[in-house]
mmCIF file of C-alpha atoms in Angstrom:
data_model
loop_
_atom_site.group_PDB
_atom_site.id
_atom_site.type_symbol
_atom_site.label_atom_id
_atom_site.label_comp_id
_atom_site.label_asym_id
_atom_site.label_seq_id
_atom_site.Cartn_x
_atom_site.Cartn_y
_atom_site.Cartn_z
ATOM 1 C CA MET Q 1 74.078 98.441 110.073
ATOM 2 C CA PHE Q 2 75.711 95.565 108.316
ATOM 3 C CA THR Q 3 76.612 95.699 104.603
ATOM 4 C CA GLU Q 4 78.106 93.047 102.441
ATOM 5 C CA LEU Q 5 80.252 93.660 99.314
ATOM 6 C CA GLN Q 6 79.130 91.308 96.565
ATOM 7 C CA LEU Q 7 81.186 90.574 93.484
ATOM 8 C CA SER Q 8 80.332 89.220 90.089
ATOM 9 C CA ALA Q 9 82.911 88.035 87.487
ATOM 10 C CA ASN Q 10 83.331 85.792 84.462
ATOM 11 C CA LEU Q 11 85.997 83.222 85.524
ATOM 12 C CA VAL Q 12 87.923 81.456 82.840
ATOM 13 C CA ASN Q 13 89.700 78.407 84.049
ATOM 14 C CA ILE Q 14 89.790 79.980 87.610
ATOM 15 C CA GLU Q 15 88.066 78.070 90.531
ATOM 16 C CA SER Q 16 88.073 81.198 92.808
ATOM 17 C CA PHE Q 17 89.793 84.358 93.890
ATOM 18 C CA THR Q 18 90.090 86.120 97.276
ATOM 19 C CA ALA Q 19 91.580 88.982 99.048
ATOM 20 C CA GLU Q 20 94.981 88.039 100.418
ATOM 21 C CA GLY Q 21 95.806 88.834 104.094
ATOM 22 C CA GLU Q 22 94.602 91.089 106.884
ATOM 23 C CA ASP Q 23 96.468 93.973 105.339
ATOM 24 C CA PHE Q 24 94.351 93.785 102.161
ATOM 25 C CA ARG Q 25 93.235 97.351 101.434
ATOM 26 C CA TRP Q 26 89.407 97.439 100.451
ATOM 27 C CA TYR Q 27 88.986 100.788 98.391
ATOM 28 C CA ILE Q 28 85.551 102.139 98.796
ATOM 29 C CA LYS Q 29 83.665 105.402 98.470
ATOM 30 C CA ILE Q 30 81.617 106.198 101.530
ATOM 31 C CA LYS Q 31 78.373 108.174 102.034
ATOM 32 C CA CYS Q 32 77.587 110.011 105.246
ATOM 33 C CA SER Q 33 74.310 108.613 106.498
ATOM 34 C CA SER Q 34 73.597 111.922 108.342
ATOM 35 C CA CYS Q 35 73.954 114.530 105.567
ATOM 36 C CA GLY Q 36 74.246 112.282 102.439
ATOM 37 C CA GLU Q 37 77.734 113.707 101.362
ATOM 38 C CA VAL Q 38 79.704 111.321 99.140
ATOM 39 C CA PRO Q 39 83.302 112.575 98.663
ATOM 40 C CA ASP Q 40 84.756 112.168 95.159
ATOM 41 C CA HIS Q 41 87.671 110.152 96.327
ATOM 42 C CA PHE Q 42 88.092 106.460 97.483
ATOM 43 C CA VAL Q 43 89.213 105.594 101.037
ATOM 44 C CA TYR Q 44 90.425 102.236 102.159
ATOM 45 C CA ILE Q 45 89.625 99.953 105.074
ATOM 46 C CA ALA Q 46 91.945 97.127 106.167
ATOM 47 C CA GLU Q 47 91.365 94.498 108.812
ATOM 48 C CA GLU Q 48 94.751 94.968 110.407
ATOM 49 C CA GLU Q 49 94.348 98.699 110.954
ATOM 50 C CA SER Q 50 92.341 100.198 113.826
ATOM 51 C CA SER Q 51 91.735 103.678 115.258
ATOM 52 C CA GLU Q 52 90.010 104.794 118.419
ATOM 53 C CA VAL Q 53 86.340 105.938 117.957
ATOM 54 C CA LYS Q 54 85.680 109.319 119.675
ATOM 55 C CA GLY Q 55 83.857 109.072 122.930
ATOM 56 C CA GLY Q 56 85.324 105.888 124.120
ATOM 57 C CA ARG Q 57 83.224 103.699 121.858
ATOM 58 C CA GLY Q 58 86.050 101.305 121.129
ATOM 59 C CA THR Q 59 87.931 100.885 117.842
ATOM 60 C CA ALA Q 60 87.099 100.666 114.196
ATOM 61 C CA ASN Q 61 88.998 99.831 111.119
ATOM 62 C CA LEU Q 62 88.050 103.036 109.458
ATOM 63 C CA VAL Q 63 87.155 106.212 111.197
ATOM 64 C CA ALA Q 64 86.136 109.178 108.981
ATOM 65 C CA LYS Q 65 84.931 112.678 109.838
ATOM 66 C CA CYS Q 66 82.349 114.141 107.279
ATOM 67 C CA LYS Q 67 83.676 117.318 105.678
ATOM 68 C CA MET Q 68 80.092 118.615 105.283
ATOM 69 C CA CYS Q 69 78.492 117.954 108.576
ATOM 70 C CA SER Q 70 81.560 117.196 110.773
ATOM 71 C CA ARG Q 71 80.122 114.050 112.043
ATOM 72 C CA GLU Q 72 82.593 111.278 113.050
ATOM 73 C CA ASN Q 73 81.587 107.980 111.433
ATOM 74 C CA SER Q 74 83.211 104.473 111.504
ATOM 75 C CA MET Q 75 83.244 101.210 109.819
ATOM 76 C CA SER Q 76 84.754 97.738 110.661
ATOM 77 C CA ILE Q 77 85.270 94.611 108.806
ATOM 78 C CA VAL Q 78 83.485 91.828 110.611
ATOM 79 C CA ALA Q 79 85.960 89.324 111.820
ATOM 80 C CA GLY Q 80 86.040 86.090 109.664
ATOM 81 C CA SER Q 81 83.816 87.501 106.998
ATOM 82 C CA VAL Q 82 86.320 87.600 104.215
ATOM 83 C CA LYS Q 83 85.359 84.844 101.659
ATOM 84 C CA PRO Q 84 86.539 83.817 98.137
ATOM 85 C CA TYR Q 85 84.502 84.500 95.128
ATOM 86 C CA SER Q 86 83.973 81.241 93.425
ATOM 87 C CA LYS Q 87 82.709 79.882 90.183
ATOM 88 C CA GLU Q 88 79.886 78.367 92.117
ATOM 89 C CA ASN Q 89 78.506 82.019 92.526
ATOM 90 C CA ALA Q 90 75.960 81.997 89.656
ATOM 91 C CA GLN Q 91 75.758 85.865 89.789
ATOM 92 C CA PHE Q 92 76.846 87.936 92.756
ATOM 93 C CA GLY Q 93 78.544 86.361 95.752
ATOM 94 C CA SER Q 94 79.501 88.114 99.144
ATOM 95 C CA VAL Q 95 83.242 88.553 99.733
ATOM 96 C CA VAL Q 96 83.389 90.655 102.873
ATOM 97 C CA LYS Q 97 81.018 92.132 105.479
ATOM 98 C CA PHE Q 98 81.229 95.564 107.111
ATOM 99 C CA GLU Q 99 79.702 96.919 110.266
ATOM 100 C CA CYS Q 100 78.811 100.521 109.451
ATOM 101 C CA ARG Q 101 78.113 103.252 111.931
ATOM 102 C CA GLY Q 102 77.052 106.531 110.386
ATOM 103 C CA ILE Q 103 78.464 105.790 106.922
ATOM 104 C CA GLU Q 104 77.632 103.387 104.101
ATOM 105 C CA PRO Q 105 79.751 102.174 101.253
ATOM 106 C CA VAL Q 106 78.442 103.140 97.885
ATOM 107 C CA ASP Q 107 81.247 102.169 95.319
ATOM 108 C CA PHE Q 108 84.129 99.730 95.301
ATOM 109 C CA GLU Q 109 87.325 99.637 93.335
ATOM 110 C CA PRO Q 110 89.073 96.202 93.222
ATOM 111 C CA ARG Q 111 92.582 97.630 92.960
ATOM 112 C CA SER Q 112 95.535 96.421 94.688
ATOM 113 C CA GLY Q 113 99.004 97.879 95.436
ATOM 114 C CA THR Q 114 99.708 101.615 96.168
ATOM 115 C CA ASP Q 115 97.407 104.425 94.942
ATOM 116 C CA GLY Q 116 100.248 106.880 94.563
ATOM 117 C CA THR Q 117 99.636 108.603 97.828
ATOM 118 C CA ASP Q 118 101.134 106.101 100.218
ATOM 119 C CA ARG Q 119 103.889 103.433 100.137
ATOM 120 C CA HIS Q 120 101.790 100.417 101.208
ATOM 121 C CA ASP Q 121 102.447 97.227 99.175
ATOM 122 C CA ASN Q 122 99.073 95.610 99.086
ATOM 123 C CA THR Q 123 99.306 91.869 98.770
ATOM 124 C CA GLY Q 124 96.415 91.914 96.408
ATOM 125 C CA TRP Q 125 94.034 89.200 95.280
ATOM 126 C CA VAL Q 126 94.927 85.580 94.986
ATOM 127 C CA ALA Q 127 93.414 83.249 92.359
ATOM 128 C CA LYS Q 128 93.241 79.364 92.172
ATOM 129 C CA GLY Q 129 93.248 77.528 88.956
ATOM 130 C CA ALA Q 130 90.129 75.508 88.152
ATOM 131 C CA GLU Q 131 91.651 72.149 86.901
ATOM 132 C CA SER Q 132 95.138 72.502 88.376
ATOM 133 C CA SER Q 133 96.632 73.282 91.891
ATOM 134 C CA ALA Q 134 98.132 76.503 90.461
ATOM 135 C CA VAL Q 135 97.829 79.555 92.606
ATOM 136 C CA PHE Q 136 98.275 82.976 91.123
ATOM 137 C CA PRO Q 137 99.334 85.598 93.739
ATOM 138 C CA ASN Q 138 99.234 89.401 93.410
ATOM 139 C CA VAL Q 139 96.381 89.337 90.945
ATOM 140 C CA ASP Q 140 95.632 93.000 89.978
ATOM 141 C CA LEU Q 141 92.051 93.740 89.294
ATOM 142 C CA ALA Q 142 92.376 97.460 88.958
ATOM 143 C CA GLU Q 143 91.130 97.345 85.308
ATOM 144 C CA LYS Q 144 88.331 94.868 86.528
ATOM 145 C CA GLU Q 145 89.998 92.095 84.558
ATOM 146 C CA TRP Q 146 93.112 89.943 84.695
ATOM 147 C CA CYS Q 147 94.531 87.133 82.592
ATOM 148 C CA ASP Q 148 97.617 84.772 82.854
ATOM 149 C CA PHE Q 149 98.710 81.436 81.710
ATOM 150 C CA ASP Q 150 98.441 78.269 83.688
ATOM 151 C CA GLU Q 151 101.546 76.354 82.867
ATOM 152 C CA ASN Q 152 100.351 73.233 84.707
ATOM 153 C CA GLU Q 153 97.341 72.952 82.442
ATOM 154 C CA ASN Q 154 98.851 74.745 79.435
ATOM 155 C CA ARG Q 155 96.041 77.167 78.975
ATOM 156 C CA GLU Q 156 94.854 80.712 79.614
ATOM 157 C CA VAL Q 157 93.259 81.741 82.892
ATOM 158 C CA GLY Q 158 91.390 84.898 83.589
ATOM 159 C CA ILE Q 159 88.984 87.014 85.568
ATOM 160 C CA TYR Q 160 86.893 89.273 83.440
ATOM 161 C CA ASP Q 161 84.009 91.656 83.765
ATOM 162 C CA VAL Q 162 84.218 92.383 87.591
ATOM 163 C CA LYS Q 163 81.273 94.054 88.931
ATOM 164 C CA SER Q 164 80.340 94.959 92.539
ATOM 165 C CA LYS Q 165 77.379 95.942 94.613
ATOM 166 C CA PHE Q 166 76.549 96.415 98.269
ATOM 167 C CA ILE Q 167 73.682 94.813 100.126
ATOM 168 C CA THR Q 168 72.335 95.436 103.563
ATOM 169 C CA VAL Q 169 72.072 92.318 105.784
ATOM 170 C CA LYS Q 170 71.220 91.363 109.344
ATOM 171 C CA GLY Q 171 74.178 91.154 111.841
#
């Protein structure tokens, strides 16, 4: 099954924003397709990380064993599927595609940086100014909003009211 993460946001003087780098951690809640269990915590999936899938079925960016039914499930980020969210997206726009085997994502948290349990320094989101060539690195969307000042254009820039949803798509 293939699932796309779609985002919606109110962009103020921002052309687009995107996940930066293959080490970007996508924080999601997953649901076991076998028993329906949804753990109460978020896990992450990163394109640069991979683990062996049991039974010699290759590798995946995320391998998780369900605590309820003990089934091993996996998920991978489809290569080349990470795209920016742009002001051209009227409502929701797809930003990444996952190939899911036995699990499905049910919630997304747009945070960046560490979550207190590890030492990974996530590169975060990168935003591009709408009227200038200004690039804003390390945008933190943990609070589902962000604002800054574009010194090139002498005005406020921001990303507000970030919402997410998952849709099932064909491979």
